[in-house]
Amino acid sequence: MKKILITGALGQIGSELTSYMRDIYGINNVIASGRRTPKGSKVVEDGIFELINTDDVNQIINVVKKHKVDTIIHLAAILSAVGEANPIKAWEVNVGSLLSVLEIARTYDCSVFTPSSIAVFGDYSQKFKTPQDEVQKPATMYGITKSSGELLCDYYFKRFGVDTRGIRFPGLISYETLPGGGTTDYAVHIYYEALKNKKYTSFIKEGTYMDMMYMPDALNAIVEVMETDPGKLIHRNAFNVTSMSFAPEHIAQEIKKHIPEFEITYDIDPIRQAIAESWPDFLDDTAAREEWGWNPKYDLKSMTKDMLAKLKEKIKAIN
Ligand code: AKB
């Protein structure tokens, strides 16, 4: 990876991946892009930033040509809950823009990383220790777009030799930028509310397990999978990865160790609850461990400690 274009760089993953990659690959070798230029954004102000609406293929082509891009990290996407509210838009954004990126990669000889999700799995998939190569049949439009995206990426690799790689991310927890409309978002909001109000009302039911990951492990995973010698990869699109699996009451118990007054209550959102129940409880990520050395650093305990400390500093700096 010498010249990297990141689409959706203002989102939850992009805003942290941009700084992480600028540190590794150099400020002039990472081109962040998004649909707006928010004032005070480090992504926009600390390096190269280009305005790209990924619905417009020519805007992507112009930036790839202008900067002689050799790697596209395609993050622009609509998440699960927003996808259920507007399924057609989710298909257009998630599949349409990926197809444009793959065609550009074929034409201009670029590698492509795009995140997949635990959402590719559905009611017919094994729930516990969900295997790498498992029946998918997702129940949501978001899952359908991610499953189709995996097939498209594999197709472009096999048919045209485009170096495509992907990861099935679980819920990502981070303090820099809020996630935009996913089912696992409760596991981010709970930390903000714990610090602000010492209580949180979860839209996900007690006892609902989902895989999760702290953002530093996710950033490292993207770089690791992209830097792996292609000869070592049996799979490509996309790898199961997980760091931890928990239900809302477990994260609440961990927060209580730092904030003893903290209380969790429940007001279930039937749409997001149904999505969560269709997803795995816990993935088997052996293939990622064996093929490219996936080895997460954070568990629920260390993540909670770090998340609360970082958020406290952030809230203090704002006030
Ligand atoms: C979502 O909840 O939609 C995402 C995901 C698991 O892909 N965080």
mmCIF file of C-alpha atoms and ligand atoms in Angstrom:
data_model
loop_
_atom_site.group_PDB
_atom_site.id
_atom_site.type_symbol
_atom_site.label_atom_id
_atom_site.label_comp_id
_atom_site.label_asym_id
_atom_site.label_seq_id
_atom_site.Cartn_x
_atom_site.Cartn_y
_atom_site.Cartn_z
ATOM 1 C CA MET A 1 0.000 0.000 0.000
ATOM 2 C CA LYS A 2 1.744 3.177 -1.182
ATOM 3 C CA LYS A 3 -1.064 5.617 -2.058
ATOM 4 C CA ILE A 4 -4.230 4.897 -0.150
ATOM 5 C CA LEU A 5 -7.687 6.365 -0.779
ATOM 6 C CA ILE A 6 -10.163 6.059 2.102
ATOM 7 C CA THR A 7 -13.842 6.578 1.246
ATOM 8 C CA GLY A 8 -16.256 7.369 4.071
ATOM 9 C CA ALA A 9 -13.322 8.784 6.037
ATOM 10 C CA LEU A 10 -15.572 10.897 8.270
ATOM 11 C CA GLY A 11 -17.429 7.864 9.632
ATOM 12 C CA GLN A 12 -16.832 5.786 12.758
ATOM 13 C CA ILE A 13 -14.016 3.623 11.311
ATOM 14 C CA GLY A 14 -12.700 6.172 8.804
ATOM 15 C CA SER A 15 -12.121 9.007 11.254
ATOM 16 C CA GLU A 16 -9.719 6.835 13.269
ATOM 17 C CA LEU A 17 -8.283 4.789 10.398
ATOM 18 C CA THR A 18 -7.212 7.960 8.581
ATOM 19 C CA SER A 19 -4.963 9.148 11.455
ATOM 20 C CA TYR A 20 -3.722 5.586 12.065
ATOM 21 C CA MET A 21 -2.729 5.147 8.418
ATOM 22 C CA ARG A 22 -1.262 8.650 8.112
ATOM 23 C CA ASP A 23 1.074 7.733 10.992
ATOM 24 C CA ILE A 24 2.111 4.456 9.358
ATOM 25 C CA TYR A 25 2.237 5.367 5.653
ATOM 26 C CA GLY A 26 2.929 9.125 5.769
ATOM 27 C CA ILE A 27 0.711 12.163 5.602
ATOM 28 C CA ASN A 28 1.079 12.504 1.802
ATOM 29 C CA ASN A 29 0.203 8.889 1.095
ATOM 30 C CA VAL A 30 -3.272 8.735 2.620
ATOM 31 C CA ILE A 31 -6.095 10.520 0.810
ATOM 32 C CA ALA A 32 -9.138 10.805 3.025
ATOM 33 C CA SER A 33 -12.491 11.490 1.374
ATOM 34 C CA GLY A 34 -16.070 12.205 2.345
ATOM 35 C CA ARG A 35 -19.189 14.085 1.315
ATOM 36 C CA ARG A 36 -18.648 17.163 3.527
ATOM 37 C CA THR A 37 -15.856 19.212 5.062
ATOM 38 C CA PRO A 38 -16.792 19.693 8.730
ATOM 39 C CA LYS A 39 -14.904 22.505 10.489
ATOM 40 C CA GLY A 40 -12.332 21.363 13.048
ATOM 41 C CA SER A 41 -12.210 17.789 11.702
ATOM 42 C CA LYS A 42 -8.712 16.250 11.980
ATOM 43 C CA VAL A 43 -9.513 14.072 8.964
ATOM 44 C CA VAL A 44 -10.105 17.179 6.829
ATOM 45 C CA GLU A 45 -7.474 19.483 8.306
ATOM 46 C CA ASP A 46 -4.483 17.265 9.177
ATOM 47 C CA GLY A 47 -3.714 15.862 5.712
ATOM 48 C CA ILE A 48 -5.025 15.413 2.174
ATOM 49 C CA PHE A 49 -8.816 15.439 1.937
ATOM 50 C CA GLU A 50 -10.982 15.193 -1.193
ATOM 51 C CA LEU A 51 -14.739 15.671 -1.488
ATOM 52 C CA ILE A 52 -16.224 12.462 -2.924
ATOM 53 C CA ASN A 53 -19.834 11.410 -3.202
ATOM 54 C CA THR A 54 -19.422 7.692 -3.919
ATOM 55 C CA ASP A 55 -22.717 7.674 -5.886
ATOM 56 C CA ASP A 56 -20.750 9.497 -8.598
ATOM 57 C CA VAL A 57 -18.195 7.138 -10.118
ATOM 58 C CA ASN A 58 -16.385 10.002 -11.906
ATOM 59 C CA GLN A 59 -15.599 11.722 -8.609
ATOM 60 C CA ILE A 60 -13.823 8.550 -7.423
ATOM 61 C CA ILE A 61 -11.982 8.092 -10.741
ATOM 62 C CA ASN A 62 -10.725 11.707 -10.705
ATOM 63 C CA VAL A 63 -9.221 11.305 -7.237
ATOM 64 C CA VAL A 64 -7.667 7.898 -8.061
ATOM 65 C CA LYS A 65 -6.027 9.415 -11.170
ATOM 66 C CA LYS A 66 -5.001 12.675 -9.499
ATOM 67 C CA HIS A 67 -3.165 10.949 -6.619
ATOM 68 C CA LYS A 68 -2.062 7.774 -8.461
ATOM 69 C CA VAL A 69 -3.923 5.685 -5.874
ATOM 70 C CA ASP A 70 -2.958 1.978 -5.612
ATOM 71 C CA THR A 71 -5.204 0.944 -2.685
ATOM 72 C CA ILE A 72 -8.837 1.825 -1.988
ATOM 73 C CA ILE A 73 -10.200 1.349 1.530
ATOM 74 C CA HIS A 74 -13.905 1.564 0.794
ATOM 75 C CA LEU A 75 -15.755 2.369 4.016
ATOM 76 C CA ALA A 76 -18.723 4.418 2.764
ATOM 77 C CA ALA A 77 -21.790 2.382 3.784
ATOM 78 C CA ILE A 78 -25.209 2.433 5.478
ATOM 79 C CA LEU A 79 -25.496 0.347 8.695
ATOM 80 C CA SER A 80 -28.144 -2.188 9.716
ATOM 81 C CA ALA A 81 -30.852 -0.155 11.492
ATOM 82 C CA VAL A 82 -30.754 2.718 8.973
ATOM 83 C CA GLY A 83 -30.678 0.096 6.207
ATOM 84 C CA GLU A 84 -33.954 -1.410 7.473
ATOM 85 C CA ALA A 85 -35.543 2.063 7.470
ATOM 86 C CA ASN A 86 -34.447 2.631 3.861
ATOM 87 C CA PRO A 87 -33.580 -0.691 2.187
ATOM 88 C CA ILE A 88 -33.374 0.638 -1.392
ATOM 89 C CA LYS A 89 -30.890 3.339 -0.377
ATOM 90 C CA ALA A 90 -28.872 0.729 1.555
ATOM 91 C CA TRP A 91 -28.619 -1.433 -1.570
ATOM 92 C CA GLU A 92 -27.683 1.555 -3.775
ATOM 93 C CA VAL A 93 -25.002 2.844 -1.399
ATOM 94 C CA ASN A 94 -23.554 -0.438 -0.154
ATOM 95 C CA VAL A 95 -23.608 -2.472 -3.358
ATOM 96 C CA GLY A 96 -23.667 0.297 -5.993
ATOM 97 C CA SER A 97 -20.660 2.157 -4.662
ATOM 98 C CA LEU A 98 -18.704 -1.072 -4.056
ATOM 99 C CA LEU A 99 -19.279 -2.146 -7.663
ATOM 100 C CA SER A 100 -17.993 1.258 -8.852
ATOM 101 C CA VAL A 101 -14.908 0.888 -6.645
ATOM 102 C CA LEU A 102 -14.232 -2.643 -7.929
ATOM 103 C CA GLU A 103 -14.492 -1.510 -11.566
ATOM 104 C CA ILE A 104 -12.139 1.400 -10.848
ATOM 105 C CA ALA A 105 -9.737 -0.995 -9.100
ATOM 106 C CA ARG A 106 -9.776 -3.290 -12.152
ATOM 107 C CA THR A 107 -9.158 -0.394 -14.537
ATOM 108 C CA TYR A 108 -6.494 1.458 -12.502
ATOM 109 C CA ASP A 109 -4.842 -1.591 -10.901
ATOM 110 C CA CYS A 110 -5.717 -0.955 -7.257
ATOM 111 C CA SER A 111 -6.145 -3.277 -4.278
ATOM 112 C CA VAL A 112 -9.436 -3.016 -2.374
ATOM 113 C CA PHE A 113 -10.372 -3.455 1.277
ATOM 114 C CA THR A 114 -14.020 -3.245 2.243
ATOM 115 C CA PRO A 115 -15.541 -4.185 5.596
ATOM 116 C CA SER A 116 -18.128 -6.912 5.738
ATOM 117 C CA SER A 117 -20.115 -7.660 8.896
ATOM 118 C CA ILE A 118 -21.499 -10.320 11.236
ATOM 119 C CA ALA A 119 -24.766 -9.291 9.522
ATOM 120 C CA VAL A 120 -23.999 -11.640 6.589
ATOM 121 C CA PHE A 121 -25.187 -14.466 8.865
ATOM 122 C CA GLY A 122 -28.843 -15.185 9.527
ATOM 123 C CA ASP A 123 -31.299 -17.616 11.050
ATOM 124 C CA TYR A 124 -29.828 -20.613 9.203
ATOM 125 C CA SER A 125 -26.263 -19.954 10.415
ATOM 126 C CA GLN A 126 -24.752 -21.717 13.429
ATOM 127 C CA LYS A 127 -25.112 -19.236 16.332
ATOM 128 C CA PHE A 128 -22.214 -20.233 18.546
ATOM 129 C CA LYS A 129 -18.702 -20.557 17.107
ATOM 130 C CA THR A 130 -20.159 -19.557 13.712
ATOM 131 C CA PRO A 131 -17.747 -21.090 11.185
ATOM 132 C CA GLN A 132 -15.817 -19.067 8.590
ATOM 133 C CA ASP A 133 -17.467 -20.897 5.688
ATOM 134 C CA GLU A 134 -21.085 -21.038 6.814
ATOM 135 C CA VAL A 135 -24.533 -20.741 5.246
ATOM 136 C CA GLN A 136 -25.382 -17.000 5.210
ATOM 137 C CA LYS A 137 -29.014 -16.200 4.244
ATOM 138 C CA PRO A 138 -29.064 -12.801 6.046
ATOM 139 C CA ALA A 139 -32.418 -11.490 7.298
ATOM 140 C CA THR A 140 -31.717 -7.752 6.806
ATOM 141 C CA MET A 141 -31.082 -5.582 3.742
ATOM 142 C CA TYR A 142 -27.760 -4.539 5.330
ATOM 143 C CA GLY A 143 -26.766 -8.221 5.622
ATOM 144 C CA ILE A 144 -27.866 -8.867 2.035
ATOM 145 C CA THR A 145 -25.694 -5.977 0.804
ATOM 146 C CA LYS A 146 -22.685 -7.200 2.808
ATOM 147 C CA SER A 147 -23.120 -10.797 1.653
ATOM 148 C CA SER A 148 -23.448 -9.606 -1.966
ATOM 149 C CA GLY A 149 -20.383 -7.415 -1.437
ATOM 150 C CA GLU A 150 -18.346 -10.439 -0.355
ATOM 151 C CA LEU A 151 -19.427 -12.325 -3.488
ATOM 152 C CA LEU A 152 -18.591 -9.353 -5.719
ATOM 153 C CA CYS A 153 -15.149 -8.941 -4.159
ATOM 154 C CA ASP A 154 -14.366 -12.643 -4.603
ATOM 155 C CA TYR A 155 -15.658 -12.453 -8.178
ATOM 156 C CA TYR A 156 -13.357 -9.522 -9.035
ATOM 157 C CA PHE A 157 -10.414 -11.392 -7.517
ATOM 158 C CA LYS A 158 -11.068 -14.674 -9.340
ATOM 159 C CA ARG A 159 -12.247 -13.225 -12.667
ATOM 160 C CA PHE A 160 -10.005 -10.158 -12.996
ATOM 161 C CA GLY A 161 -7.204 -10.676 -10.462
ATOM 162 C CA VAL A 162 -8.148 -7.588 -8.376
ATOM 163 C CA ASP A 163 -6.534 -7.956 -4.926
ATOM 164 C CA THR A 164 -9.651 -7.737 -2.738
ATOM 165 C CA ARG A 165 -9.669 -8.441 0.997
ATOM 166 C CA GLY A 166 -12.273 -8.007 3.720
ATOM 167 C CA ILE A 167 -13.174 -8.568 7.338
ATOM 168 C CA ARG A 168 -16.559 -9.379 8.891
ATOM 169 C CA PHE A 169 -16.588 -6.783 11.637
ATOM 170 C CA PRO A 170 -18.674 -7.237 14.760
ATOM 171 C CA GLY A 171 -19.970 -4.219 16.722
ATOM 172 C CA LEU A 172 -17.169 -1.654 16.884
ATOM 173 C CA ILE A 173 -16.739 0.359 20.065
ATOM 174 C CA SER A 174 -14.908 3.672 19.939
ATOM 175 C CA TYR A 175 -14.820 7.101 21.574
ATOM 176 C CA GLU A 176 -13.797 9.328 18.628
ATOM 177 C CA THR A 177 -16.846 9.270 16.300
ATOM 178 C CA LEU A 178 -20.269 7.800 17.050
ATOM 179 C CA PRO A 179 -21.517 4.916 14.893
ATOM 180 C CA GLY A 180 -24.290 5.914 12.492
ATOM 181 C CA GLY A 181 -27.370 3.743 12.922
ATOM 182 C CA GLY A 182 -26.301 0.181 13.684
ATOM 183 C CA THR A 183 -27.763 -2.500 15.949
ATOM 184 C CA THR A 184 -24.630 -2.795 18.075
ATOM 185 C CA ASP A 185 -24.586 0.999 18.751
ATOM 186 C CA TYR A 186 -25.981 0.442 22.268
ATOM 187 C CA ALA A 187 -22.527 -0.792 23.299
ATOM 188 C CA VAL A 188 -21.092 2.666 22.453
ATOM 189 C CA HIS A 189 -23.963 4.817 23.773
ATOM 190 C CA ILE A 190 -23.892 3.037 27.148
ATOM 191 C CA TYR A 191 -20.423 4.464 27.926
ATOM 192 C CA TYR A 192 -21.443 8.057 27.073
ATOM 193 C CA GLU A 193 -24.598 7.772 29.195
ATOM 194 C CA ALA A 194 -22.732 6.097 32.073
ATOM 195 C CA LEU A 195 -20.431 9.117 32.324
ATOM 196 C CA LYS A 196 -23.107 11.752 31.727
ATOM 197 C CA ASN A 197 -26.138 10.370 33.626
ATOM 198 C CA LYS A 198 -24.975 7.218 35.453
ATOM 199 C CA LYS A 199 -27.801 5.287 33.781
ATOM 200 C CA TYR A 200 -28.662 3.855 30.383
ATOM 201 C CA THR A 201 -31.821 2.469 28.766
ATOM 202 C CA SER A 202 -30.872 -0.344 26.402
ATOM 203 C CA PHE A 203 -32.840 -0.962 23.211
ATOM 204 C CA ILE A 204 -31.375 -4.498 23.143
ATOM 205 C CA LYS A 205 -32.793 -7.147 25.507
ATOM 206 C CA GLU A 206 -30.908 -8.676 28.425
ATOM 207 C CA GLY A 207 -29.305 -11.979 27.403
ATOM 208 C CA THR A 208 -28.763 -10.983 23.741
ATOM 209 C CA TYR A 209 -25.173 -11.875 22.907
ATOM 210 C CA MET A 210 -23.298 -10.244 20.015
ATOM 211 C CA ASP A 211 -19.646 -10.130 18.993
ATOM 212 C CA MET A 212 -17.847 -6.838 19.674
ATOM 213 C CA MET A 213 -14.417 -5.249 19.190
ATOM 214 C CA TYR A 214 -12.564 -2.160 20.423
ATOM 215 C CA MET A 215 -11.534 0.195 17.620
ATOM 216 C CA PRO A 216 -7.720 -0.082 18.096
ATOM 217 C CA ASP A 217 -7.977 -3.816 17.326
ATOM 218 C CA ALA A 218 -10.154 -3.109 14.266
ATOM 219 C CA LEU A 219 -7.650 -0.589 12.840
ATOM 220 C CA ASN A 220 -4.796 -3.007 13.372
ATOM 221 C CA ALA A 221 -6.814 -5.796 11.703
ATOM 222 C CA ILE A 222 -7.329 -3.724 8.529
ATOM 223 C CA VAL A 223 -3.614 -2.990 8.168
ATOM 224 C CA GLU A 224 -2.622 -6.580 9.047
ATOM 225 C CA VAL A 225 -4.942 -8.231 6.543
ATOM 226 C CA MET A 226 -3.902 -5.794 3.785
ATOM 227 C CA GLU A 227 -0.173 -6.260 4.477
ATOM 228 C CA THR A 228 -0.317 -10.075 4.535
ATOM 229 C CA ASP A 229 1.575 -11.916 1.806
ATOM 230 C CA PRO A 230 -1.187 -12.990 -0.645
ATOM 231 C CA GLY A 231 0.297 -16.492 -0.749
ATOM 232 C CA LYS A 232 -0.830 -17.010 2.843
ATOM 233 C CA LEU A 233 -4.479 -16.212 2.177
ATOM 234 C CA ILE A 234 -6.863 -19.103 1.612
ATOM 235 C CA HIS A 235 -9.876 -16.835 2.227
ATOM 236 C CA ARG A 236 -10.277 -13.213 1.142
ATOM 237 C CA ASN A 237 -13.858 -11.943 1.388
ATOM 238 C CA ALA A 238 -14.320 -11.887 4.182
ATOM 239 C CA PHE A 239 -12.710 -13.079 7.422
ATOM 240 C CA ASN A 240 -14.615 -13.748 10.668
ATOM 241 C CA VAL A 241 -13.004 -11.738 13.497
ATOM 242 C CA THR A 242 -14.078 -11.173 17.084
ATOM 243 C CA SER A 243 -12.555 -9.915 20.311
ATOM 244 C CA MET A 244 -15.369 -10.574 22.775
ATOM 245 C CA SER A 245 -19.015 -11.561 22.964
ATOM 246 C CA PHE A 246 -21.383 -10.143 25.576
ATOM 247 C CA ALA A 247 -24.965 -9.147 26.327
ATOM 248 C CA PRO A 248 -26.032 -5.683 27.656
ATOM 249 C CA GLU A 249 -25.986 -6.797 31.318
ATOM 250 C CA HIS A 250 -22.309 -7.815 31.047
ATOM 251 C CA ILE A 251 -21.146 -4.422 29.803
ATOM 252 C CA ALA A 252 -23.289 -2.821 32.555
ATOM 253 C CA GLN A 253 -21.611 -5.017 35.223
ATOM 254 C CA GLU A 254 -18.178 -3.992 33.926
ATOM 255 C CA ILE A 255 -19.106 -0.278 33.956
ATOM 256 C CA LYS A 256 -20.408 -0.651 37.533
ATOM 257 C CA LYS A 257 -16.877 -1.597 38.649
ATOM 258 C CA HIS A 258 -15.835 1.975 37.695
ATOM 259 C CA ILE A 259 -19.133 3.796 38.362
ATOM 260 C CA PRO A 260 -20.904 1.892 41.204
ATOM 261 C CA GLU A 261 -24.143 3.961 40.921
ATOM 262 C CA PHE A 262 -24.577 3.031 37.242
ATOM 263 C CA GLU A 263 -27.926 1.405 36.398
ATOM 264 C CA ILE A 264 -29.162 -0.231 33.204
ATOM 265 C CA THR A 265 -32.854 -0.437 32.278
ATOM 266 C CA TYR A 266 -34.501 -1.825 29.142
ATOM 267 C CA ASP A 267 -36.887 -0.397 26.536
ATOM 268 C CA ILE A 268 -36.633 -2.832 23.643
ATOM 269 C CA ASP A 269 -36.697 -1.656 20.026
ATOM 270 C CA PRO A 270 -38.392 -4.591 18.232
ATOM 271 C CA ILE A 271 -36.651 -3.897 14.910
ATOM 272 C CA ARG A 272 -33.118 -3.794 16.296
ATOM 273 C CA GLN A 273 -33.874 -6.696 18.674
ATOM 274 C CA ALA A 274 -34.989 -8.866 15.724
ATOM 275 C CA ILE A 275 -31.819 -7.934 13.827
ATOM 276 C CA ALA A 276 -29.633 -8.802 16.836
ATOM 277 C CA GLU A 277 -31.383 -12.154 17.279
ATOM 278 C CA SER A 278 -30.728 -13.061 13.645
ATOM 279 C CA TRP A 279 -26.972 -12.519 14.105
ATOM 280 C CA PRO A 280 -24.433 -14.912 15.633
ATOM 281 C CA ASP A 281 -23.721 -14.967 19.382
ATOM 282 C CA PHE A 282 -20.050 -15.659 18.896
ATOM 283 C CA LEU A 283 -17.926 -16.146 15.755
ATOM 284 C CA ASP A 284 -15.184 -18.677 15.160
ATOM 285 C CA ASP A 285 -12.240 -16.602 13.893
ATOM 286 C CA THR A 286 -9.679 -19.398 13.519
ATOM 287 C CA ALA A 287 -9.124 -18.693 9.791
ATOM 288 C CA ALA A 288 -8.102 -15.057 10.504
ATOM 289 C CA ARG A 289 -5.777 -16.202 13.300
ATOM 290 C CA GLU A 290 -4.141 -18.834 11.074
ATOM 291 C CA GLU A 291 -3.968 -16.966 7.762
ATOM 292 C CA TRP A 292 -2.868 -13.474 8.858
ATOM 293 C CA GLY A 293 -2.152 -13.628 12.570
ATOM 294 C CA TRP A 294 -5.312 -11.980 13.981
ATOM 295 C CA ASN A 295 -4.768 -11.572 17.698
ATOM 296 C CA PRO A 296 -6.889 -8.897 19.445
ATOM 297 C CA LYS A 297 -5.476 -7.052 22.464
ATOM 298 C CA TYR A 298 -8.650 -5.833 24.170
ATOM 299 C CA ASP A 299 -11.309 -7.765 26.089
ATOM 300 C CA LEU A 300 -14.409 -6.340 27.841
ATOM 301 C CA LYS A 301 -12.457 -5.456 30.984
ATOM 302 C CA SER A 302 -9.516 -3.639 29.337
ATOM 303 C CA MET A 303 -11.779 -1.961 26.770
ATOM 304 C CA THR A 304 -14.137 -0.611 29.453
ATOM 305 C CA LYS A 305 -11.247 0.828 31.468
ATOM 306 C CA ASP A 306 -9.746 2.540 28.410
ATOM 307 C CA MET A 307 -13.073 3.672 26.948
ATOM 308 C CA LEU A 308 -14.204 5.360 30.202
ATOM 309 C CA ALA A 309 -10.826 7.065 30.668
ATOM 310 C CA LYS A 310 -10.694 8.371 27.079
ATOM 311 C CA LEU A 311 -14.314 9.507 27.087
ATOM 312 C CA LYS A 312 -13.836 11.312 30.399
ATOM 313 C CA GLU A 313 -10.927 13.289 28.878
ATOM 314 C CA LYS A 314 -13.002 14.044 25.762
ATOM 315 C CA ILE A 315 -16.019 15.281 27.754
ATOM 316 C CA LYS A 316 -13.705 17.411 29.965
ATOM 317 C CA ALA A 317 -12.078 18.999 26.891
ATOM 318 C CA ILE A 318 -15.497 19.924 25.424
ATOM 319 C CA ASN A 319 -16.813 21.526 28.656
HETATM 320 C C1 AKB B 1 -24.355 -2.647 12.803
HETATM 321 O O1 AKB B 1 -24.772 -2.821 13.963
HETATM 322 O O2 AKB B 1 -25.081 -2.433 11.827
HETATM 323 C C2 AKB B 1 -22.861 -2.739 12.572
HETATM 324 C C3 AKB B 1 -22.427 -4.119 12.194
HETATM 325 C C4 AKB B 1 -22.370 -5.192 13.194
HETATM 326 O O3 AKB B 1 -22.115 -4.355 11.056
HETATM 327 N N1 AKB B 1 -22.151 -2.303 13.737
#
